[in-house]
């Protein structure tokens, strides 16, 4: 039978087809309009009547077989292709992962975060001021007039427009008093700038945390107690402090606070009762309100907290240092 011969030939060709394109060509050749099987179907009419039905059935069976063989070969080719991918594009799940590079918070940022949390818990608000300050806020408003020798205590970076890079966070006292009035409880953390020689204990760019409390009947007792509580909390121990008389133009009386570390006293911060001139510059009546203020060096506190020996590490950007935090 002709259809069997055609079928044999088709099956052999399909079996050796090596890709989808070849299969498609075979599909056209054996099942298309011009295929020999189709020609056989068309010729059925010329056969004697009793042969037509069996011959037609044979051609249809052959067509179905070709179709099935094409589908099977296509499936086989697909799975061959997939297992080839599995052979080449694999990775070893048992390998240890590449090291994850993780950033570190700077010790100053860590400490500022803790101070922020601590003071907020005591009802202080946190206020930031500008790094570029005018002469009034950095000096005059703080009772440091131009002729006053105390101005020399702050080695100032003057800008060509007459402004300064703030030499301390104290100017934010004036800004906060004017903005929020009394009573007031606030801290002003931030960066300050001094035009001075850098060494292991002095940086030209460092960080302070200023505190200001204004209310009726505020006394130095409130100040000393607050400072002790704050230092104990931040350094995680019951600190021993001493308060010495000091001088700052913006406080009267003024004090210096020392802290006992490994048997010796270290100077830690300046503080005092806010000077009436300063209250007035902030728009607050010194007859009605009193207050205390303090200025804490955050870098110095960080050196103590982590036993760091040189303040210059802070701005070094050195990963060997930073990766320890
Ligand atoms: N502003 C001072 C400084 O930078 C620190 C300071 C001293 C701040 C006494 C205060 C204070 O608020 O009362 O050296």
mmCIF file of C-alpha atoms and ligand atoms in Angstrom:
data_model
loop_
_atom_site.group_PDB
_atom_site.id
_atom_site.type_symbol
_atom_site.label_atom_id
_atom_site.label_comp_id
_atom_site.label_asym_id
_atom_site.label_seq_id
_atom_site.Cartn_x
_atom_site.Cartn_y
_atom_site.Cartn_z
ATOM 1 C CA UNK A 1 0.000 0.000 0.000
ATOM 2 C CA UNK A 2 1.252 3.379 -1.022
ATOM 3 C CA UNK A 3 0.282 5.133 2.216
ATOM 4 C CA UNK A 4 2.337 2.694 4.282
ATOM 5 C CA UNK A 5 5.437 3.427 2.199
ATOM 6 C CA UNK A 6 4.916 7.162 2.601
ATOM 7 C CA UNK A 7 4.384 6.720 6.323
ATOM 8 C CA UNK A 8 7.622 4.743 6.676
ATOM 9 C CA UNK A 9 9.576 7.409 4.862
ATOM 10 C CA UNK A 10 7.996 10.178 6.980
ATOM 11 C CA UNK A 11 8.693 8.425 10.271
ATOM 12 C CA UNK A 12 12.333 7.877 9.395
ATOM 13 C CA UNK A 13 12.766 11.534 8.437
ATOM 14 C CA UNK A 14 11.032 12.705 11.613
ATOM 15 C CA UNK A 15 13.206 10.520 13.792
ATOM 16 C CA UNK A 16 16.420 12.146 12.571
ATOM 17 C CA UNK A 17 15.111 15.732 12.498
ATOM 18 C CA UNK A 18 17.364 17.745 14.782
ATOM 19 C CA UNK A 19 15.411 20.959 15.332
ATOM 20 C CA UNK A 20 12.043 22.709 15.203
ATOM 21 C CA UNK A 21 12.632 24.126 11.726
ATOM 22 C CA UNK A 22 13.254 20.721 10.216
ATOM 23 C CA UNK A 23 10.144 19.375 11.904
ATOM 24 C CA UNK A 24 8.100 22.231 10.475
ATOM 25 C CA UNK A 25 9.402 21.481 6.970
ATOM 26 C CA UNK A 26 8.479 17.796 7.403
ATOM 27 C CA UNK A 27 5.034 18.780 8.628
ATOM 28 C CA UNK A 28 4.481 20.755 5.421
ATOM 29 C CA UNK A 29 5.929 18.005 3.280
ATOM 30 C CA UNK A 30 3.846 15.131 4.707
ATOM 31 C CA UNK A 31 0.657 16.826 5.863
ATOM 32 C CA UNK A 32 0.424 19.945 3.699
ATOM 33 C CA UNK A 33 -1.735 20.582 0.656
ATOM 34 C CA UNK A 34 0.921 19.258 -1.720
ATOM 35 C CA UNK A 35 1.840 16.196 0.322
ATOM 36 C CA UNK A 36 1.667 12.702 -1.244
ATOM 37 C CA UNK A 37 -0.909 11.672 1.375
ATOM 38 C CA UNK A 38 -3.176 14.534 0.390
ATOM 39 C CA UNK A 39 -2.688 13.500 -3.232
ATOM 40 C CA UNK A 40 -3.763 9.981 -2.336
ATOM 41 C CA UNK A 41 -6.940 11.293 -0.694
ATOM 42 C CA UNK A 42 -7.727 13.335 -3.785
ATOM 43 C CA UNK A 43 -7.234 10.247 -5.971
ATOM 44 C CA UNK A 44 -9.634 8.076 -3.959
ATOM 45 C CA UNK A 45 -12.451 8.866 -6.406
ATOM 46 C CA UNK A 46 -10.674 7.021 -9.164
ATOM 47 C CA UNK A 47 -10.538 3.764 -7.197
ATOM 48 C CA UNK A 48 -13.119 1.037 -7.577
ATOM 49 C CA UNK A 49 -15.973 1.707 -5.195
ATOM 50 C CA UNK A 50 -15.257 -1.082 -2.698
ATOM 51 C CA UNK A 51 -11.613 -0.051 -2.306
ATOM 52 C CA UNK A 52 -12.329 3.550 -1.506
ATOM 53 C CA UNK A 53 -13.302 3.203 2.143
ATOM 54 C CA UNK A 54 -10.376 1.023 3.311
ATOM 55 C CA UNK A 55 -7.886 3.094 1.267
ATOM 56 C CA UNK A 56 -9.235 6.344 2.735
ATOM 57 C CA UNK A 57 -9.048 4.946 6.236
ATOM 58 C CA UNK A 58 -5.430 3.870 5.673
ATOM 59 C CA UNK A 59 -4.438 7.350 4.477
ATOM 60 C CA UNK A 60 -6.093 8.943 7.499
ATOM 61 C CA UNK A 61 -4.327 6.550 9.858
ATOM 62 C CA UNK A 62 -1.044 7.372 8.164
ATOM 63 C CA UNK A 63 -1.729 11.110 8.571
ATOM 64 C CA UNK A 64 -2.502 10.644 12.259
ATOM 65 C CA UNK A 65 0.655 8.632 12.749
ATOM 66 C CA UNK A 66 2.753 11.337 11.079
ATOM 67 C CA UNK A 67 1.120 13.950 13.229
ATOM 68 C CA UNK A 68 1.777 11.995 16.400
ATOM 69 C CA UNK A 69 5.389 11.318 15.416
ATOM 70 C CA UNK A 70 5.943 15.046 14.758
ATOM 71 C CA UNK A 71 4.539 15.959 18.188
ATOM 72 C CA UNK A 72 6.616 13.348 19.960
ATOM 73 C CA UNK A 73 9.806 14.378 18.212
ATOM 74 C CA UNK A 74 9.108 18.036 19.037
ATOM 75 C CA UNK A 75 8.653 17.160 22.712
ATOM 76 C CA UNK A 76 11.845 15.107 22.707
ATOM 77 C CA UNK A 77 13.818 17.976 21.142
ATOM 78 C CA UNK A 78 12.470 20.394 23.757
ATOM 79 C CA UNK A 79 13.506 18.223 26.675
ATOM 80 C CA UNK A 80 16.940 17.636 25.141
ATOM 81 C CA UNK A 81 17.351 21.397 24.947
ATOM 82 C CA UNK A 82 16.252 21.873 28.563
ATOM 83 C CA UNK A 83 18.600 19.266 29.927
ATOM 84 C CA UNK A 84 21.423 20.880 27.975
ATOM 85 C CA UNK A 85 20.623 24.141 29.809
ATOM 86 C CA UNK A 86 20.644 22.297 33.126
ATOM 87 C CA UNK A 87 24.087 20.952 32.265
ATOM 88 C CA UNK A 88 25.622 24.334 31.492
ATOM 89 C CA UNK A 89 23.680 26.942 33.456
ATOM 90 C CA UNK A 90 23.883 25.648 37.020
ATOM 91 C CA UNK A 91 25.321 26.890 40.264
ATOM 92 C CA UNK A 92 26.485 25.167 43.391
ATOM 93 C CA UNK A 93 23.942 25.727 46.146
ATOM 94 C CA UNK A 94 26.399 24.497 48.761
ATOM 95 C CA UNK A 95 28.848 27.361 48.116
ATOM 96 C CA UNK A 96 29.023 29.905 50.956
ATOM 97 C CA UNK A 97 27.381 33.210 49.934
ATOM 98 C CA UNK A 98 29.576 36.168 48.965
ATOM 99 C CA UNK A 99 30.312 38.432 51.956
ATOM 100 C CA UNK A 100 27.612 41.033 52.537
ATOM 101 C CA UNK A 101 29.056 44.540 52.710
ATOM 102 C CA UNK A 102 27.204 46.348 55.431
ATOM 103 C CA UNK A 103 27.420 50.009 56.333
ATOM 104 C CA UNK A 104 28.155 51.183 59.851
ATOM 105 C CA UNK A 105 26.726 54.064 61.759
ATOM 106 C CA UNK A 106 29.323 56.619 62.757
ATOM 107 C CA UNK A 107 29.955 56.701 66.540
ATOM 108 C CA UNK A 108 28.799 60.327 66.624
ATOM 109 C CA UNK A 109 25.542 59.331 64.950
ATOM 110 C CA UNK A 110 25.085 56.498 67.442
ATOM 111 C CA UNK A 111 25.673 58.796 70.382
ATOM 112 C CA UNK A 112 23.477 61.567 68.997
ATOM 113 C CA UNK A 113 20.695 59.025 68.553
ATOM 114 C CA UNK A 114 20.980 57.908 72.168
ATOM 115 C CA UNK A 115 21.109 61.484 73.451
ATOM 116 C CA UNK A 116 18.107 62.355 71.318
ATOM 117 C CA UNK A 117 16.162 59.440 72.775
ATOM 118 C CA UNK A 118 17.252 60.198 76.328
ATOM 119 C CA UNK A 119 16.349 63.882 76.250
ATOM 120 C CA UNK A 120 13.049 63.378 74.448
ATOM 121 C CA UNK A 121 12.158 60.935 77.227
ATOM 122 C CA UNK A 122 12.676 63.783 79.697
ATOM 123 C CA UNK A 123 10.403 66.103 77.756
ATOM 124 C CA UNK A 124 13.061 68.071 75.885
ATOM 125 C CA UNK A 125 12.453 69.054 72.293
ATOM 126 C CA UNK A 126 15.251 68.634 69.757
ATOM 127 C CA UNK A 127 16.044 71.696 67.653
ATOM 128 C CA UNK A 128 18.707 72.186 65.011
ATOM 129 C CA UNK A 129 20.203 75.484 63.919
ATOM 130 C CA UNK A 130 22.154 76.605 60.846
ATOM 131 C CA UNK A 131 25.896 75.965 60.465
ATOM 132 C CA UNK A 132 26.378 79.391 58.927
ATOM 133 C CA UNK A 133 25.447 81.904 61.592
ATOM 134 C CA UNK A 134 25.286 85.670 61.756
ATOM 135 C CA UNK A 135 27.384 87.611 64.189
ATOM 136 C CA UNK A 136 24.386 88.423 66.373
ATOM 137 C CA UNK A 137 23.391 84.833 67.094
ATOM 138 C CA UNK A 138 26.939 83.496 67.429
ATOM 139 C CA UNK A 139 28.236 86.393 69.561
ATOM 140 C CA UNK A 140 26.312 89.572 70.432
ATOM 141 C CA UNK A 141 23.045 87.900 71.414
ATOM 142 C CA UNK A 142 25.073 85.646 73.697
ATOM 143 C CA UNK A 143 26.474 88.651 75.523
ATOM 144 C CA UNK A 144 29.792 88.532 73.647
ATOM 145 C CA UNK A 145 30.093 92.047 72.141
ATOM 146 C CA UNK A 146 32.710 92.844 69.535
ATOM 147 C CA UNK A 147 35.068 94.525 71.976
ATOM 148 C CA UNK A 148 34.846 91.708 74.517
ATOM 149 C CA UNK A 149 38.090 89.756 75.003
ATOM 150 C CA UNK A 150 36.040 86.552 75.328
ATOM 151 C CA UNK A 151 35.526 86.606 71.566
ATOM 152 C CA UNK A 152 39.095 85.453 71.202
ATOM 153 C CA UNK A 153 38.225 82.205 72.987
ATOM 154 C CA UNK A 154 36.446 81.131 69.846
ATOM 155 C CA UNK A 155 38.841 80.850 66.926
ATOM 156 C CA UNK A 156 36.389 81.800 64.280
ATOM 157 C CA UNK A 157 36.081 81.010 60.593
ATOM 158 C CA UNK A 158 34.748 84.269 59.199
ATOM 159 C CA UNK A 159 32.995 84.204 55.832
ATOM 160 C CA UNK A 160 33.494 86.984 53.298
ATOM 161 C CA UNK A 161 29.885 88.177 53.788
ATOM 162 C CA UNK A 162 30.461 88.831 57.502
ATOM 163 C CA UNK A 163 28.756 85.638 58.661
ATOM 164 C CA UNK A 164 30.609 82.882 60.503
ATOM 165 C CA UNK A 165 30.720 79.105 60.631
ATOM 166 C CA UNK A 166 29.153 78.769 64.066
ATOM 167 C CA UNK A 167 31.812 78.238 66.702
ATOM 168 C CA UNK A 168 29.373 76.564 69.116
ATOM 169 C CA UNK A 169 25.755 75.415 69.339
ATOM 170 C CA UNK A 170 24.893 78.210 71.796
ATOM 171 C CA UNK A 171 23.422 80.473 69.057
ATOM 172 C CA UNK A 172 20.519 78.046 68.759
ATOM 173 C CA UNK A 173 19.548 79.084 72.316
ATOM 174 C CA UNK A 174 18.533 82.495 70.993
ATOM 175 C CA UNK A 175 16.718 81.019 67.988
ATOM 176 C CA UNK A 176 14.785 78.547 70.160
ATOM 177 C CA UNK A 177 13.792 81.128 72.783
ATOM 178 C CA UNK A 178 12.499 83.428 70.073
ATOM 179 C CA UNK A 179 10.652 80.648 68.339
ATOM 180 C CA UNK A 180 9.120 78.779 71.290
ATOM 181 C CA UNK A 181 9.180 81.255 74.197
ATOM 182 C CA UNK A 182 9.121 80.164 77.857
ATOM 183 C CA UNK A 183 8.862 77.708 79.506
ATOM 184 C CA UNK A 184 11.287 75.772 77.319
ATOM 185 C CA UNK A 185 13.202 72.522 77.520
ATOM 186 C CA UNK A 186 15.350 71.779 74.469
ATOM 187 C CA UNK A 187 18.593 70.352 73.162
ATOM 188 C CA UNK A 188 20.501 71.554 70.122
ATOM 189 C CA UNK A 189 22.851 68.935 68.732
ATOM 190 C CA UNK A 190 25.115 69.609 65.777
ATOM 191 C CA UNK A 191 28.353 70.368 64.057
ATOM 192 C CA UNK A 192 30.564 73.314 65.047
ATOM 193 C CA UNK A 193 33.721 74.806 63.576
ATOM 194 C CA UNK A 194 36.890 76.263 65.089
ATOM 195 C CA UNK A 195 39.818 77.725 63.255
ATOM 196 C CA UNK A 196 42.447 76.008 65.344
ATOM 197 C CA UNK A 197 45.338 73.583 65.097
ATOM 198 C CA UNK A 198 44.236 69.965 65.015
ATOM 199 C CA UNK A 199 45.758 67.423 67.389
ATOM 200 C CA UNK A 200 44.741 64.293 69.286
ATOM 201 C CA UNK A 201 42.260 66.224 71.435
ATOM 202 C CA UNK A 202 41.283 69.123 69.133
ATOM 203 C CA UNK A 203 39.405 69.037 65.858
ATOM 204 C CA UNK A 204 38.470 72.016 63.678
ATOM 205 C CA UNK A 205 35.126 70.374 62.921
ATOM 206 C CA UNK A 206 33.404 68.657 65.817
ATOM 207 C CA UNK A 207 30.003 68.204 67.447
ATOM 208 C CA UNK A 208 28.293 69.708 70.432
ATOM 209 C CA UNK A 209 25.078 69.151 72.247
ATOM 210 C CA UNK A 210 23.642 72.256 73.827
ATOM 211 C CA UNK A 211 20.925 72.028 76.449
ATOM 212 C CA UNK A 212 18.571 74.756 77.575
ATOM 213 C CA UNK A 213 15.897 74.722 80.260
ATOM 214 C CA UNK A 214 13.870 77.818 81.057
ATOM 215 C CA UNK A 215 11.101 77.975 83.598
ATOM 216 C CA UNK A 216 10.107 79.658 86.824
ATOM 217 C CA UNK A 217 12.377 78.939 89.795
ATOM 218 C CA UNK A 218 15.099 77.026 87.940
ATOM 219 C CA UNK A 219 18.237 76.751 90.105
ATOM 220 C CA UNK A 220 21.793 75.396 89.750
ATOM 221 C CA UNK A 221 20.546 72.335 91.698
ATOM 222 C CA UNK A 222 18.365 71.384 88.721
ATOM 223 C CA UNK A 223 21.380 71.806 86.469
ATOM 224 C CA UNK A 224 23.764 69.634 88.494
ATOM 225 C CA UNK A 225 21.207 66.899 88.931
ATOM 226 C CA UNK A 226 20.336 66.862 85.223
ATOM 227 C CA UNK A 227 23.975 66.694 84.150
ATOM 228 C CA UNK A 228 24.745 63.788 86.512
ATOM 229 C CA UNK A 229 21.685 61.855 85.382
ATOM 230 C CA UNK A 230 22.484 62.362 81.707
ATOM 231 C CA UNK A 231 26.152 61.412 81.962
ATOM 232 C CA UNK A 232 25.386 58.291 84.015
ATOM 233 C CA UNK A 233 22.857 57.189 81.445
ATOM 234 C CA UNK A 234 25.107 57.767 78.434
ATOM 235 C CA UNK A 235 28.271 56.289 79.925
ATOM 236 C CA UNK A 236 26.342 53.439 81.509
ATOM 237 C CA UNK A 237 27.747 53.879 85.006
ATOM 238 C CA UNK A 238 27.260 55.944 88.114
ATOM 239 C CA UNK A 239 29.569 58.818 87.217
ATOM 240 C CA UNK A 240 31.509 60.940 89.672
ATOM 241 C CA UNK A 241 31.507 64.605 88.678
ATOM 242 C CA UNK A 242 32.676 67.858 90.143
ATOM 243 C CA UNK A 243 31.463 71.341 89.318
ATOM 244 C CA UNK A 244 33.994 74.174 89.373
ATOM 245 C CA UNK A 245 33.366 77.869 88.945
ATOM 246 C CA UNK A 246 33.968 78.916 85.357
ATOM 247 C CA UNK A 247 33.400 81.815 83.042
ATOM 248 C CA UNK A 248 31.157 82.109 80.019
ATOM 249 C CA UNK A 249 29.681 85.433 78.927
ATOM 250 C CA UNK A 250 26.257 83.858 78.357
ATOM 251 C CA UNK A 251 25.837 82.361 81.819
ATOM 252 C CA UNK A 252 26.032 83.798 85.313
ATOM 253 C CA UNK A 253 27.133 82.025 87.441
ATOM 254 C CA UNK A 254 29.095 79.700 85.150
ATOM 255 C CA UNK A 255 30.522 76.276 85.919
ATOM 256 C CA UNK A 256 32.820 73.700 84.428
ATOM 257 C CA UNK A 257 31.981 70.064 84.919
ATOM 258 C CA UNK A 258 34.778 67.516 85.309
ATOM 259 C CA UNK A 259 34.282 63.793 85.312
ATOM 260 C CA UNK A 260 36.428 61.249 87.161
ATOM 261 C CA UNK A 261 37.969 58.742 84.743
ATOM 262 C CA UNK A 262 40.588 56.213 85.794
ATOM 263 C CA UNK A 263 41.603 58.288 88.803
ATOM 264 C CA UNK A 264 41.935 61.658 87.062
ATOM 265 C CA UNK A 265 39.560 64.509 86.371
ATOM 266 C CA UNK A 266 38.623 65.237 82.773
ATOM 267 C CA UNK A 267 37.040 68.478 81.704
ATOM 268 C CA UNK A 268 33.756 67.635 80.019
ATOM 269 C CA UNK A 269 31.403 70.562 79.624
ATOM 270 C CA UNK A 270 30.604 74.154 80.368
ATOM 271 C CA UNK A 271 27.340 75.312 81.849
ATOM 272 C CA UNK A 272 25.615 77.866 83.975
ATOM 273 C CA UNK A 273 22.521 79.894 84.696
ATOM 274 C CA UNK A 274 21.411 81.724 81.557
ATOM 275 C CA UNK A 275 22.535 85.350 81.698
ATOM 276 C CA UNK A 276 19.680 87.907 81.859
ATOM 277 C CA UNK A 277 21.065 89.617 78.725
ATOM 278 C CA UNK A 278 20.727 86.350 76.850
ATOM 279 C CA UNK A 279 17.169 85.774 78.066
ATOM 280 C CA UNK A 280 16.324 89.273 76.890
ATOM 281 C CA UNK A 281 17.982 88.679 73.509
ATOM 282 C CA UNK A 282 15.688 85.649 73.236
ATOM 283 C CA UNK A 283 12.635 87.734 74.097
ATOM 284 C CA UNK A 284 12.170 86.302 77.588
ATOM 285 C CA UNK A 285 11.687 88.387 80.727
ATOM 286 C CA UNK A 286 14.491 87.607 83.224
ATOM 287 C CA UNK A 287 12.323 88.938 86.070
ATOM 288 C CA UNK A 288 9.843 86.173 85.457
ATOM 289 C CA UNK A 289 11.998 83.284 84.246
ATOM 290 C CA UNK A 290 15.378 81.760 85.001
ATOM 291 C CA UNK A 291 17.129 78.932 83.228
ATOM 292 C CA UNK A 292 20.202 76.811 82.862
ATOM 293 C CA UNK A 293 22.265 75.915 79.825
ATOM 294 C CA UNK A 294 25.088 73.540 79.112
ATOM 295 C CA UNK A 295 27.351 72.701 76.194
ATOM 296 C CA UNK A 296 28.630 69.165 75.863
ATOM 297 C CA UNK A 297 31.283 67.973 73.431
ATOM 298 C CA UNK A 298 29.811 64.906 71.745
ATOM 299 C CA UNK A 299 33.149 63.820 70.269
ATOM 300 C CA UNK A 300 34.778 63.908 73.657
ATOM 301 C CA UNK A 301 31.954 61.865 75.092
ATOM 302 C CA UNK A 302 32.420 59.320 72.291
ATOM 303 C CA UNK A 303 36.155 59.067 72.997
ATOM 304 C CA UNK A 304 35.310 58.266 76.615
ATOM 305 C CA UNK A 305 32.493 55.898 75.851
ATOM 306 C CA UNK A 306 34.522 53.713 73.478
ATOM 307 C CA UNK A 307 38.032 54.335 74.807
ATOM 308 C CA UNK A 308 39.187 56.004 71.576
ATOM 309 C CA UNK A 309 42.589 57.656 71.883
ATOM 310 C CA UNK A 310 42.522 60.301 69.167
ATOM 311 C CA UNK A 311 39.698 62.650 68.127
ATOM 312 C CA UNK A 312 41.056 62.747 64.560
ATOM 313 C CA UNK A 313 39.640 59.257 63.946
ATOM 314 C CA UNK A 314 36.184 60.818 63.963
ATOM 315 C CA UNK A 315 36.550 62.697 60.676
ATOM 316 C CA UNK A 316 39.039 60.289 59.140
ATOM 317 C CA UNK A 317 36.512 58.255 57.157
ATOM 318 C CA UNK A 318 38.858 55.337 57.840
ATOM 319 C CA UNK A 319 36.974 52.044 57.465
ATOM 320 C CA UNK A 320 39.296 50.275 59.900
ATOM 321 C CA UNK A 321 37.919 52.666 62.500
ATOM 322 C CA UNK A 322 34.306 52.838 61.348
ATOM 323 C CA UNK A 323 33.841 49.096 60.993
ATOM 324 C CA UNK A 324 34.188 48.693 64.738
ATOM 325 C CA UNK A 325 30.832 50.302 65.460
HETATM 326 N N1 LIG B 1 29.377 77.394 74.014
HETATM 327 C C1 LIG B 1 30.434 76.950 74.899
HETATM 328 C C2 LIG B 1 31.628 76.511 74.058
HETATM 329 O O1 LIG B 1 31.477 76.237 72.932
HETATM 330 C C3 LIG B 1 29.980 75.788 75.731
HETATM 331 C C4 LIG B 1 28.971 76.212 76.731
HETATM 332 C C5 LIG B 1 29.358 76.681 77.960
HETATM 333 C C6 LIG B 1 27.636 76.166 76.419
HETATM 334 C C7 LIG B 1 28.436 77.071 78.888
HETATM 335 C C8 LIG B 1 26.694 76.581 77.351
HETATM 336 C C9 LIG B 1 27.129 77.032 78.604
HETATM 337 O O2 LIG B 1 25.388 76.541 77.112
HETATM 338 O O3 LIG B 1 26.205 77.420 79.513
HETATM 339 O O4 LIG B 1 32.711 76.430 74.564
#
